[in-house]
Amino acid sequence: MSHVMRSIIARSLLAATLAGCGVPAAVAQDSASSVPATIAPDLAPSYATAGIQRDEPGEDAPNTATLQIPAGHFVTLGFHDVRDDTQAAVDHDPYAINTQRLAALFDWLTANDWHPISLDDVQAARDGERALPHNAVLLSFDDGLESFYTRVFQLLQAFDYPALFAVETGWIERVGRGETVTADDTDPVASPLQEGAVIGGESDTANEVRYNGRERGSAGFVDWDQVREMQTSGLVEVASHTDDLHKGIVANPQGNVEPAALTRRYDDARGAYESDDDYRQRVHDDLVRSADIIEHNTGIRPRTLVWPYGATNAKTETIARKAGYQFTFSLGDQRLSTPSSGPDFGRFLVMDDPDPVAVESQIAQTVAPPKRIQRAVQVDLDYLYDADPEQVNANLSALLDRIQAMQVRTVYLQAFADPDGDGTASALYFPNDYLPMRADLFNRVAWQLKTRAGVDVYAWLPLLAFHLPDGAHQQQLAVQTHGVDGDRQVADRDYRRLSPFRPRALAIVRGIYADLARNTSGINGILIHDDAYLAADEDAQACAPEARWPGSQRAITDCDLSARDKTRALIDFSHQAIAGAREYVNLSNRFRVARNIYPRVVLDPDAESRFAQALGPFLDNYDEVALMAMPYLDEAGMARDGATASRWLDTLVDRVMRHPDGLERTVFELQAYDWARKRWIEPQRFKGWMHQLVRRGALNLAYYPDDFIAGKPAFQPTFEGMSLNEFPYSTFPLRSQP
């Protein structure tokens, strides 16, 4: 069937659906058999009724796509509800697509030689049986909604397109039994709640599920007869969308509600979190129960799981495999899929009722990513903490208001407690097995920043500077220097650091990073503190019999390490620490790692011997290098005349420009406070520094500190300096990705 004839059939079918007519027998027969059909004459008025302009038969439609999916790759599009009455930009359900828009997208796929595929095609490619067609796209529809049967299924038949249909078995079962249903808000991503949306709310109406703030009865969902009919067609594969994980559960003592599949439930009555064993069992039982229900009602056990909200991590992926699922899908769109990149695949979330060009544009940003412009504020959680919960609430409100007004992309949020300001973590702001917890605060603040202020949140943590409760253990694992008599002694420096060459130190730090992400899986990244350095006379621990190269069992035979050896060791240590966090972070997030670097090693490469830091290796190993562009910190005695600091910043930019991708990967982090003079930088000078950096070619800016309670630095000049409104490379909205 030519794509023109297929388009005419689909449009006729759509018009009949919108006009309330049945599907013409000729259309249904021809769409199933792929034989060109004659459109029934009585459908012609339906086009005018539906507001559709009919194409004239004849020449094939021109190929207007500008994007080609690389050979051997495929993209998965994630849809939800399909309605006739959507209102773009103002609809109560931002994840619904208009029926006409969906038909137009299907038409566009055919006209532009894009090929919808099934999971059988993916499996065949994985097995080496046949290659994927070019421009391969997998269509998926979530939640088990009635519109998939009444609208989408008929379009699939008309176009002969396969699709994946993910059903939330708990919803279908409960509305099918006519029970009163209490369900959480079904927003597919952890986005800000709209006015009137409900999380954990009760439904007063029997036989209804609350869906994106609106109640739905059994008529809003498919029944099992419809599921079996679609499955029998050979076009629809039924997947699980879990049984009862499409909801939020209490995630912290303050009552924030977060995705059930990733969250250790907090029990307020016990004042304790769900244990790891209980968490794993809860998720496993749910996945098995959903598969059992689908198999009982369709005769086929699902091989595919689509995670609600895209909420999954390495741990839940392991649980899914044990529960028998062959494939899983999240909402991660940071890379295109290949058959071999599974069994866990990402998807592109379709939202805001897009036209085909908008969908193509979304995919294009992964095929050829635009420059990612960073604007970040580094925030002390120590400023927010107070023994009085009411004061904490007031401080948090001040932070949220300021960050939202500042319109930055990212907050580097302190996850460790440092009340004495010595830079060493003596306690943490999240539950963990290693250090005291000053307050269970990080999860709440991070969640509020993400959902209320709409920013990405990076957890700011030390790499080495942890003060262990056991003093003897701290001494045993600490960074050391060689004494005058050749003996080893604990380094007496600004930061009390653990040695990167002691495996037990690595186990502790990796465990801390894992505990952080276990408690707050929704973080978008980690900023490694500036404590990760080794001076020229450090670290004699490499000479200890117990010493090993970080992350390996390799003994260090020559402990006279070069500066580059130490730089490499700290990088390898950081990778191992980050690996602990990666086990728990949400795979749907674009998780990134940033690391602070001292400006001295950028201005003077020989200074690597004094810090074990170097810009080149950092650019090669981290997503972002947070360069401490702080002139009065690097040179406390620098003249405060303005011109001197400006020349210093110019030189810093020049040095960064010498490195490939240096400007793209480096975040210039300015000081908002003059610690030597104990006063805030003059507002116009502070703004001038930002503008100067941008004029010289710097893409990414951040600053520290920010006193959101006192309103320092001054808001308006800071906002004007950080603004992307007139930034030449910023051609896309400044918003977080799901």
XYZ file of C-alpha atoms in Angstrom:
738
model
C 0.000 0.000 0.000
C 1.421 3.415 -0.922
C 1.839 5.899 1.850
C -0.663 8.234 0.144
C -3.368 5.558 0.115
C -2.537 4.550 3.683
C -2.795 8.199 4.683
C -6.219 8.548 3.034
C -7.478 5.446 4.813
C -6.191 6.683 8.144
C -7.709 10.120 7.693
C -11.035 8.574 6.730
C -10.888 6.406 9.803
C -10.009 9.374 11.993
C -12.801 11.493 10.553
C -15.309 8.734 11.211
C -14.090 8.412 14.768
C -14.313 12.126 15.444
C -17.756 12.364 13.852
C -19.020 9.516 16.009
C -19.376 7.071 13.104
C -18.311 3.477 13.049
C -15.297 2.317 11.111
C -16.272 1.584 7.483
C -15.982 -2.072 6.653
C -14.009 -1.295 3.508
C -11.472 0.700 5.478
C -11.137 -1.881 8.217
C -10.752 -4.695 5.711
C -8.207 -2.914 3.556
C -6.191 -1.602 6.513
C -5.847 -5.120 7.794
C -5.010 -6.632 4.435
C -2.805 -3.765 3.175
C -4.791 -3.616 -0.077
C -5.737 -0.128 -1.350
C -9.343 0.700 -0.494
C -12.009 2.869 -1.983
C -13.146 5.337 0.644
C -16.866 5.116 1.267
C -18.657 8.157 -0.269
C -20.685 8.789 2.854
C -17.489 9.676 4.735
C -16.756 12.800 2.700
C -18.758 15.148 4.961
C -16.839 13.798 7.931
C -13.681 15.572 6.811
C -15.335 18.964 7.051
C -16.884 18.035 10.372
C -13.534 16.999 11.772
C -11.679 19.979 10.335
C -9.239 17.834 8.345
C -7.888 18.876 4.970
C -7.842 15.824 2.744
C -4.825 15.132 0.522
C -5.555 14.558 -3.134
C -4.374 11.196 -4.435
C -1.541 11.243 -6.920
C 2.127 11.861 -6.401
C 3.683 10.695 -3.177
C 4.043 13.355 -0.494
C 7.495 14.952 -0.412
C 10.038 13.765 2.087
C 10.293 16.733 4.425
C 12.226 15.173 7.308
C 15.625 16.640 8.014
C 16.575 13.988 10.573
C 17.832 10.499 9.897
C 18.142 8.041 12.765
C 21.595 6.433 12.587
C 21.681 2.930 11.151
C 21.209 0.223 13.736
C 19.542 2.590 16.203
C 15.935 3.140 17.145
C 13.926 5.623 19.164
C 10.983 4.828 21.410
C 8.159 7.340 21.729
C 6.153 7.260 24.946
C 2.496 8.318 24.651
C -0.325 8.431 27.173
C -3.912 9.558 26.639
C -5.289 10.365 23.171
C -8.225 12.768 23.105
C -10.198 14.832 20.612
C -10.497 17.886 22.856
C -6.929 18.633 23.931
C -5.914 22.258 24.291
C -2.240 22.783 23.571
C -0.276 24.594 26.298
C -3.250 24.890 28.658
C -4.644 21.369 28.821
C -5.068 19.858 32.292
C -3.166 16.797 31.032
C 0.137 17.836 29.425
C 0.820 14.230 28.387
C -2.290 13.826 26.217
C -2.061 14.122 22.454
C -4.866 15.138 20.147
C -6.260 12.368 17.937
C -5.646 14.441 14.823
C -2.080 15.171 15.917
C -1.401 11.468 16.404
C -2.842 10.634 12.993
C -0.718 13.399 11.482
C 2.358 11.945 13.173
C 1.603 8.489 11.768
C 1.103 10.076 8.367
C 4.427 11.907 8.754
C 6.244 8.690 9.655
C 5.055 7.032 6.469
C 5.698 10.059 4.272
C 9.232 10.456 5.594
C 10.248 6.826 5.425
C 10.325 6.193 9.170
C 9.501 2.643 10.148
C 7.610 1.647 13.294
C 9.016 -1.581 14.672
C 7.987 -4.164 17.235
C 9.943 -5.716 20.065
C 10.175 -8.831 17.903
C 12.231 -6.735 15.493
C 14.453 -5.577 18.356
C 14.903 -9.160 19.553
C 15.716 -10.375 16.047
C 18.368 -7.684 15.725
C 19.784 -8.613 19.155
C 20.005 -12.225 17.984
C 21.689 -11.261 14.721
C 18.816 -12.583 12.599
C 18.011 -9.361 10.763
C 18.946 -5.712 10.967
C 16.549 -3.005 12.008
C 15.041 -0.955 9.186
C 16.441 2.518 8.788
C 14.714 5.256 10.777
C 13.295 2.699 13.189
C 10.819 3.913 15.800
C 9.015 1.976 18.531
C 5.591 3.302 19.554
C 4.548 2.806 23.179
C 1.381 3.816 25.026
C 1.107 3.800 28.815
C -1.502 3.317 31.527
C -4.047 0.998 29.903
C -6.389 3.817 28.880
C -9.613 3.316 26.956
C -8.472 5.764 24.278
C -5.847 3.297 23.112
C -8.615 0.924 22.074
C -11.098 3.461 20.692
C -8.623 5.738 18.895
C -5.082 4.394 18.659
C -5.803 0.762 17.819
C -7.811 1.705 14.741
C -5.009 3.953 13.520
C -2.511 1.144 14.059
C -4.687 -1.099 11.925
C -4.994 1.519 9.201
C -1.246 2.080 9.024
C -0.308 -1.503 9.873
C 1.900 -0.163 12.693
C 2.900 -2.249 15.721
C 2.860 -0.776 19.221
C 3.621 -1.592 22.838
C 0.696 -1.181 25.250
C 1.658 -0.936 28.943
C -1.199 -1.617 31.364
C -1.331 -0.798 35.067
C -3.058 -4.006 36.138
C -4.152 -2.712 39.516
C -6.252 0.041 37.968
C -7.928 -2.275 35.439
C -8.662 -4.908 38.052
C -10.100 -2.524 40.593
C -12.332 -0.489 38.315
C -13.428 -3.746 36.715
C -14.641 -4.973 40.101
C -16.485 -1.720 40.715
C -14.484 -0.904 43.826
C -13.824 2.503 45.268
C -10.306 3.307 44.177
C -7.813 5.561 45.920
C -4.928 6.296 43.560
C -2.138 8.811 43.610
C -1.593 11.415 40.961
C -0.505 9.790 37.697
C 1.738 12.494 36.294
C 4.297 10.404 34.348
C 7.307 12.355 35.604
C 8.226 13.975 38.881
C 7.167 17.425 37.792
C 5.624 20.308 39.745
C 2.079 19.570 40.827
C -0.540 21.660 39.097
C -3.233 23.418 41.077
C -5.859 20.866 42.069
C -3.707 17.834 41.383
C -3.854 15.185 44.070
C -1.122 13.071 45.602
C -2.321 10.431 47.976
C -5.834 11.909 47.905
C -8.971 9.927 48.541
C -11.530 9.387 45.792
C -15.119 9.663 47.013
C -16.573 8.069 43.903
C -16.777 4.328 43.447
C -15.341 2.703 40.343
C -13.012 5.615 39.578
C -9.287 6.281 39.427
C -7.958 9.793 39.811
C -5.867 10.386 36.706
C -3.816 13.574 36.367
C -6.176 15.438 38.648
C -9.329 14.116 36.959
C -11.445 11.150 38.038
C -11.917 8.223 35.661
C -14.289 5.334 35.966
C -14.112 1.951 34.286
C -15.032 3.606 30.983
C -11.702 5.386 31.084
C -9.698 2.161 30.950
C -9.632 -0.874 28.696
C -11.176 -4.127 29.793
C -9.578 -7.502 29.298
C -11.812 -8.404 26.321
C -10.466 -5.363 24.506
C -6.902 -6.217 25.485
C -7.303 -9.746 24.114
C -8.775 -8.424 20.859
C -5.850 -6.065 20.321
C -3.295 -8.692 21.236
C -4.852 -11.162 18.766
C -4.420 -8.642 15.950
C -0.655 -9.165 16.073
C -0.075 -5.405 16.156
C -0.189 -4.861 19.909
C 2.168 -6.325 22.493
C 0.935 -6.056 26.066
C 3.480 -4.930 28.653
C 3.258 -4.406 32.388
C 3.125 -0.915 33.842
C 3.307 -2.568 37.290
C 0.344 -3.495 39.467
C 0.448 -0.859 42.201
C 3.644 1.158 41.734
C 2.126 3.939 39.650
C 1.856 6.205 42.676
C 3.894 8.136 45.165
C 4.685 7.006 48.693
C 6.003 8.914 51.705
C 9.734 9.395 51.168
C 10.918 11.365 54.206
C 9.850 12.514 57.679
C 8.427 15.732 56.230
C 5.894 13.779 54.148
C 7.076 14.373 50.579
C 5.625 11.789 48.213
C 7.949 10.241 45.618
C 7.768 7.374 43.056
C 6.962 4.061 44.749
C 9.354 1.980 42.643
C 12.453 3.875 43.817
C 11.491 5.070 47.273
C 12.155 3.432 50.626
C 8.849 4.096 52.323
C 9.076 6.229 55.463
C 6.872 5.011 58.319
C 5.990 7.974 60.471
C 4.574 5.774 63.252
C 7.879 3.943 63.624
C 10.041 6.888 62.664
C 11.970 4.576 60.336
C 12.481 3.753 56.683
C 11.583 0.529 54.945
C 14.513 -1.900 55.048
C 16.345 -2.795 51.843
C 15.031 -6.375 52.066
C 11.433 -5.224 52.531
C 11.797 -2.708 49.703
C 13.140 -5.307 47.272
C 10.427 -7.773 48.234
C 7.682 -5.167 47.798
C 8.816 -4.236 44.302
C 9.449 -7.851 43.266
C 6.027 -9.020 44.463
C 4.303 -6.206 42.600
C 6.057 -7.018 39.310
C 5.265 -10.725 39.590
C 1.648 -10.007 40.508
C 1.220 -7.774 37.461
C 2.681 -10.410 35.141
C 0.422 -13.068 36.690
C -2.680 -10.937 36.070
C -1.756 -10.230 32.462
C -1.007 -13.887 31.779
C -4.256 -14.997 33.417
C -6.304 -12.619 31.273
C -4.458 -12.880 27.940
C -2.767 -16.271 28.012
C 0.631 -14.684 27.393
C 3.091 -13.670 30.100
C 4.523 -10.199 29.413
C 8.196 -9.977 28.607
C 8.299 -6.185 28.945
C 7.992 -3.777 31.851
C 7.452 -0.043 31.416
C 8.358 1.742 34.650
C 5.835 4.301 35.948
C 7.299 7.827 35.777
C 10.346 6.172 34.184
C 11.489 5.590 37.773
C 14.131 2.876 37.738
C 17.758 2.325 38.663
C 20.326 -0.447 38.522
C 18.821 -2.109 41.587
C 15.250 -2.165 40.268
C 16.514 -3.433 36.914
C 17.974 -6.433 38.749
C 14.641 -6.956 40.503
C 12.815 -6.848 37.153
C 15.086 -9.521 35.658
C 14.498 -11.754 38.669
C 10.757 -11.216 38.225
C 11.052 -12.560 34.663
C 10.998 -9.433 32.518
C 13.190 -9.527 29.430
C 12.941 -5.838 28.488
C 12.366 -2.668 30.491
C 11.720 0.946 29.502
C 12.415 4.160 31.389
C 12.090 7.783 30.239
C 15.795 8.363 29.674
C 16.300 10.063 26.307
C 19.947 11.028 26.679
C 21.032 8.429 24.139
C 19.535 6.607 21.185
C 18.855 2.919 21.679
C 20.428 0.028 19.849
C 19.201 -3.538 20.202
C 22.379 -4.431 22.066
C 22.141 -1.448 24.434
C 19.266 -3.147 26.255
C 17.648 -4.899 27.921
C 16.833 -1.529 29.550
C 15.870 1.113 27.008
C 15.035 4.793 27.260
C 12.073 6.586 25.707
C 11.187 10.039 24.473
C 8.237 11.335 26.471
C 5.665 12.895 24.155
C 4.008 15.864 25.834
C 2.422 19.246 25.146
C 0.396 17.862 22.211
C 3.244 18.186 19.684
C 3.039 18.235 15.930
C 5.362 15.920 13.953
C 8.042 18.583 13.548
C 8.187 19.076 17.327
C 8.616 15.331 17.842
C 11.380 15.259 15.247
C 13.059 18.220 16.954
C 12.990 16.453 20.314
C 14.722 13.421 18.837
C 17.204 15.627 16.985
C 18.469 17.028 20.288
C 19.699 13.542 21.165
C 21.095 12.752 17.712
C 22.934 16.102 17.601
C 22.802 17.571 21.129
C 22.800 21.366 21.368
C 25.265 23.091 23.621
C 24.219 22.629 27.207
C 24.510 25.985 28.943
C 24.930 25.748 32.713
C 23.800 28.308 35.231
C 24.247 27.114 38.797
C 24.110 28.334 42.370
C 26.043 26.479 45.071
C 23.883 26.372 48.199
C 24.825 25.658 51.821
C 22.298 23.429 53.543
C 23.962 24.598 56.755
C 22.266 27.980 56.147
C 18.877 26.314 55.925
C 19.203 23.976 58.897
C 17.734 25.018 62.228
C 16.771 23.067 65.339
C 13.308 24.619 65.064
C 11.252 22.889 62.304
C 9.210 26.033 61.733
C 12.353 28.000 61.033
C 13.497 25.277 58.636
C 10.205 25.682 56.762
C 10.650 29.438 56.592
C 14.237 29.084 55.385
C 13.211 26.553 52.759
C 10.509 28.884 51.476
C 13.075 31.659 51.149
C 15.402 29.359 49.218
C 12.684 28.161 46.843
C 11.479 31.681 46.131
C 14.980 32.933 45.418
C 16.046 30.021 43.211
C 12.819 30.124 41.238
C 13.163 33.861 40.701
C 16.825 33.522 39.709
C 15.869 31.205 36.805
C 19.023 29.138 36.986
C 19.294 25.607 35.680
C 21.036 23.877 38.582
C 21.592 24.004 42.323
C 24.729 22.430 43.776
C 23.181 21.478 47.108
C 25.336 20.737 50.156
C 24.671 17.201 51.419
C 27.139 17.268 54.318
C 27.200 19.263 57.518
C 30.105 21.618 58.110
C 28.920 23.998 60.839
C 32.462 25.006 61.840
C 33.383 25.840 58.239
C 36.565 23.778 58.067
C 35.430 21.968 54.923
C 35.461 18.526 56.520
C 32.190 16.598 56.782
C 31.536 15.796 60.411
C 27.926 14.775 59.757
C 25.557 14.305 56.827
C 22.070 15.486 55.909
C 20.797 12.040 54.893
C 20.513 8.595 56.536
C 23.743 6.631 56.229
C 25.815 3.937 57.880
C 29.034 5.879 58.394
C 28.670 9.364 59.903
C 26.168 10.992 62.243
C 23.100 12.515 60.571
C 22.665 16.125 61.605
C 19.138 16.177 60.146
C 17.189 14.161 57.581
C 16.922 17.149 55.302
C 18.637 16.620 51.968
C 15.898 14.549 50.325
C 13.206 17.040 51.209
C 15.097 20.113 50.014
C 16.268 18.419 46.818
C 12.755 17.241 45.991
C 11.267 20.669 46.643
C 13.900 22.380 44.511
C 13.226 19.996 41.630
C 9.458 20.046 41.780
C 8.778 23.605 42.977
C 11.675 25.601 41.564
C 12.118 23.413 38.478
C 15.905 23.083 38.715
C 18.324 20.196 38.499
C 19.937 19.286 41.811
C 23.515 18.084 42.183
C 24.515 16.741 45.572
C 27.641 18.548 46.763
C 29.850 16.123 48.690
C 33.490 15.795 49.720
C 35.569 13.049 48.173
C 38.119 12.541 50.966
C 37.309 14.995 53.786
C 35.139 12.907 56.082
C 35.659 12.957 59.848
C 34.925 9.439 61.041
C 33.392 8.968 64.497
C 36.128 6.484 65.409
C 39.251 8.609 65.923
C 41.613 5.654 65.731
C 40.053 4.571 62.448
C 40.400 8.106 61.114
C 44.094 8.155 61.990
C 44.654 4.783 60.401
C 43.083 5.774 57.068
C 44.176 9.419 56.882
C 46.358 11.002 54.207
C 49.984 10.910 55.366
C 53.293 12.657 54.777
C 56.842 11.399 55.207
C 58.462 12.651 58.397
C 62.030 13.852 58.619
C 63.073 10.428 59.897
C 61.308 8.621 57.079
C 58.353 7.601 59.185
C 54.779 8.260 58.050
C 52.591 10.722 59.893
C 49.098 12.129 59.447
C 49.022 15.193 57.212
C 48.145 18.328 59.165
C 46.375 20.418 56.527
C 43.177 22.390 56.084
C 41.130 19.312 55.274
C 41.234 16.103 57.310
C 41.198 13.619 54.456
C 41.040 9.876 54.017
C 43.717 8.324 51.837
C 42.720 7.331 48.304
C 45.130 4.393 48.564
C 43.447 2.586 51.440
C 40.723 0.165 50.246
C 38.802 0.585 53.483
C 38.661 4.353 52.926
C 37.292 3.770 49.440
C 34.663 1.379 50.798
C 33.512 4.018 53.284
C 33.320 6.820 50.732
C 31.622 4.638 48.133
C 29.134 3.606 50.807
C 28.396 7.240 51.678
C 27.755 8.070 48.029
C 25.521 4.997 47.709
C 23.559 5.949 50.829
C 23.045 9.438 49.406
C 21.525 8.128 46.162
C 19.559 5.402 47.926
C 17.857 8.112 49.953
C 17.515 10.604 47.063
C 17.470 8.696 43.778
C 16.177 11.714 41.873
C 19.377 13.761 42.030
C 20.615 14.952 38.660
C 24.288 14.836 39.494
C 27.058 15.134 42.058
C 29.508 17.977 42.599
C 32.765 16.719 44.088
C 34.079 19.177 46.666
C 37.459 20.950 46.431
C 38.886 18.690 49.188
C 40.138 16.205 46.583
C 43.794 17.205 46.404
C 47.186 15.856 47.443
C 50.171 18.110 48.170
C 53.664 17.340 46.957
C 54.621 15.627 50.216
C 51.382 13.613 50.444
C 50.336 10.648 50.324
C 52.791 8.361 52.109
C 49.927 5.914 52.616
C 50.835 4.524 49.197
C 53.844 2.934 50.932
C 51.702 1.022 53.427
C 51.469 -2.768 52.929
C 47.679 -2.452 52.795
C 47.764 0.191 50.045
C 46.162 -0.536 46.680
C 45.571 1.498 43.565
C 42.045 2.927 43.872
C 39.423 0.502 42.645
C 41.781 -2.402 42.092
C 43.705 -5.067 43.947
C 46.971 -3.845 42.432
C 49.649 -3.301 45.048
C 51.751 -0.162 44.666
C 55.314 -1.315 44.155
C 56.816 2.149 43.858
C 55.247 4.589 46.303
C 57.297 7.528 45.005
C 54.381 8.774 42.951
C 54.547 11.565 40.405
C 52.105 14.451 40.412
C 50.259 12.920 37.453
C 50.116 9.556 39.262
C 48.376 11.242 42.171
C 46.041 13.120 39.835
C 45.115 9.848 38.179
C 44.645 8.113 41.530
C 42.192 10.742 42.748
C 40.253 10.516 39.491
C 40.052 6.724 39.756
C 38.984 7.027 43.385
C 36.226 9.441 42.380
C 34.954 7.079 39.686
C 34.620 4.331 42.269
C 32.770 6.615 44.680
C 30.405 7.767 41.945
C 29.788 4.139 40.971
C 28.252 3.655 44.410
C 25.738 6.399 43.676
C 25.032 5.190 40.139
C 23.545 1.972 41.514
C 20.625 3.992 42.902
C 20.143 7.121 40.779
C 17.137 7.240 38.493
C 18.165 6.072 35.031
C 15.658 8.481 33.486
C 17.662 11.445 34.748
C 20.589 12.897 32.866
C 22.981 12.184 35.697
C 26.166 14.251 35.515
C 29.341 14.507 37.546
C 31.094 17.810 38.231
C 34.320 18.318 40.133
C 35.824 21.434 41.652
C 39.282 22.417 40.474
C 41.570 25.109 41.869
C 42.355 27.999 39.496
C 46.045 27.863 40.342
C 46.523 24.582 38.432
C 44.842 26.126 35.370
C 46.926 29.285 35.486
C 50.134 27.406 36.304
C 50.220 23.769 35.114
C 53.305 23.132 37.268
C 51.025 23.585 40.278
C 49.726 20.064 39.636
C 52.566 18.908 41.892
C 51.017 20.886 44.768
C 47.423 19.791 44.250
C 47.271 16.586 42.139
C 44.779 18.350 39.896
C 44.991 19.196 36.190
C 42.431 20.619 33.797
C 43.135 18.260 30.880
C 42.487 15.012 32.783
C 39.467 16.583 34.492
C 37.916 17.502 31.133
C 38.468 13.918 29.987
C 36.836 12.359 33.030
C 33.969 14.572 34.230
C 30.865 15.991 32.625
C 31.586 19.405 34.124
C 34.672 20.959 35.664
C 33.628 23.509 38.279
C 36.558 25.907 38.065
C 36.818 28.072 41.170
C 37.060 31.382 39.314
C 37.562 33.239 42.563
C 40.299 35.846 42.195
C 40.355 37.011 45.816
C 40.493 33.443 47.076
C 43.324 32.431 44.768
C 45.281 35.571 45.652
C 44.041 36.976 48.958
C 46.430 39.908 48.623
C 45.211 40.911 45.173
C 44.403 44.614 44.776
C 40.662 45.276 44.998
C 40.770 47.898 42.243
C 38.615 45.884 39.854
C 41.034 45.931 36.929
C 43.388 43.404 38.546
C 40.646 40.833 39.053
C 39.408 41.414 35.498
C 42.863 40.690 34.066
C 43.009 37.568 36.238
C 39.678 36.343 34.839
C 40.786 37.076 31.258
C 43.898 34.986 31.774
C 41.835 32.183 33.277
C 39.547 32.071 30.232
C 42.575 32.107 27.924
C 44.037 29.067 29.678
C 40.762 27.144 29.495
C 40.411 27.935 25.791
C 43.648 26.104 25.075
C 41.942 22.791 25.805
C 39.611 21.075 23.329
C 36.050 21.466 24.610
C 37.462 23.496 27.488
C 34.812 26.203 27.346
C 32.002 23.708 26.719
C 32.843 21.572 29.779
C 34.083 24.193 32.241
C 31.780 25.986 34.671
C 33.323 29.266 35.837
C 32.291 29.460 39.487
C 32.637 32.988 40.802
C 32.930 34.104 44.400
C 30.086 36.248 45.651
C 31.837 36.887 48.967
C 35.313 38.199 49.786
C 36.392 35.944 52.636
C 39.658 37.810 53.225
C 37.807 41.119 53.697
C 34.668 39.479 55.173
C 32.227 41.265 52.918
C 30.088 40.598 49.848
C 31.452 41.495 46.441
C 30.085 44.839 45.268
C 26.965 43.988 43.168
C 27.926 45.796 39.961
C 31.423 44.338 40.049
C 29.948 40.872 40.547
C 27.619 41.317 37.576
C 30.493 42.765 35.552
C 32.568 39.632 36.133
C 29.771 37.488 34.720
C 29.337 39.651 31.649
C 33.100 39.744 31.129
C 33.337 35.946 31.194
C 30.516 35.579 28.681
C 32.051 38.177 26.360
C 35.313 36.250 26.437
C 33.531 33.034 25.414
C 32.684 31.327 28.695
C 29.459 29.365 28.326
C 28.786 28.158 31.840
C 28.539 30.210 35.036
C 27.971 29.483 38.721
C 28.565 31.295 41.960
C 29.093 30.658 45.643
C 27.956 31.406 48.298
C 24.312 32.442 48.314
C 22.650 33.690 51.483
C 19.036 33.176 50.497
C 17.822 34.313 53.919
C 19.557 37.693 53.875
C 19.196 38.064 50.095
C 22.914 38.161 49.319
C 24.332 38.658 46.781
C 21.884 41.335 45.679
C 19.204 39.769 43.512
C 18.802 42.091 40.517
C 22.470 42.451 39.483
C 23.013 38.730 40.054
C 19.954 37.830 37.999
C 21.079 40.111 35.183
C 24.555 38.584 35.230
C 23.299 34.998 35.220
C 20.467 35.547 32.725
C 20.361 33.517 29.539
C 17.728 35.687 27.889
C 20.234 37.308 25.546
C 22.873 34.584 25.585
C 23.925 33.903 21.982
C 24.049 30.098 22.281
C 20.829 29.661 24.229
C 18.186 28.883 21.623
C 16.206 26.454 23.742
C 14.077 26.845 26.882
C 15.954 26.764 30.160
C 14.221 23.811 31.792
C 15.166 20.518 33.377
C 14.790 17.338 31.398
C 12.811 14.446 32.866
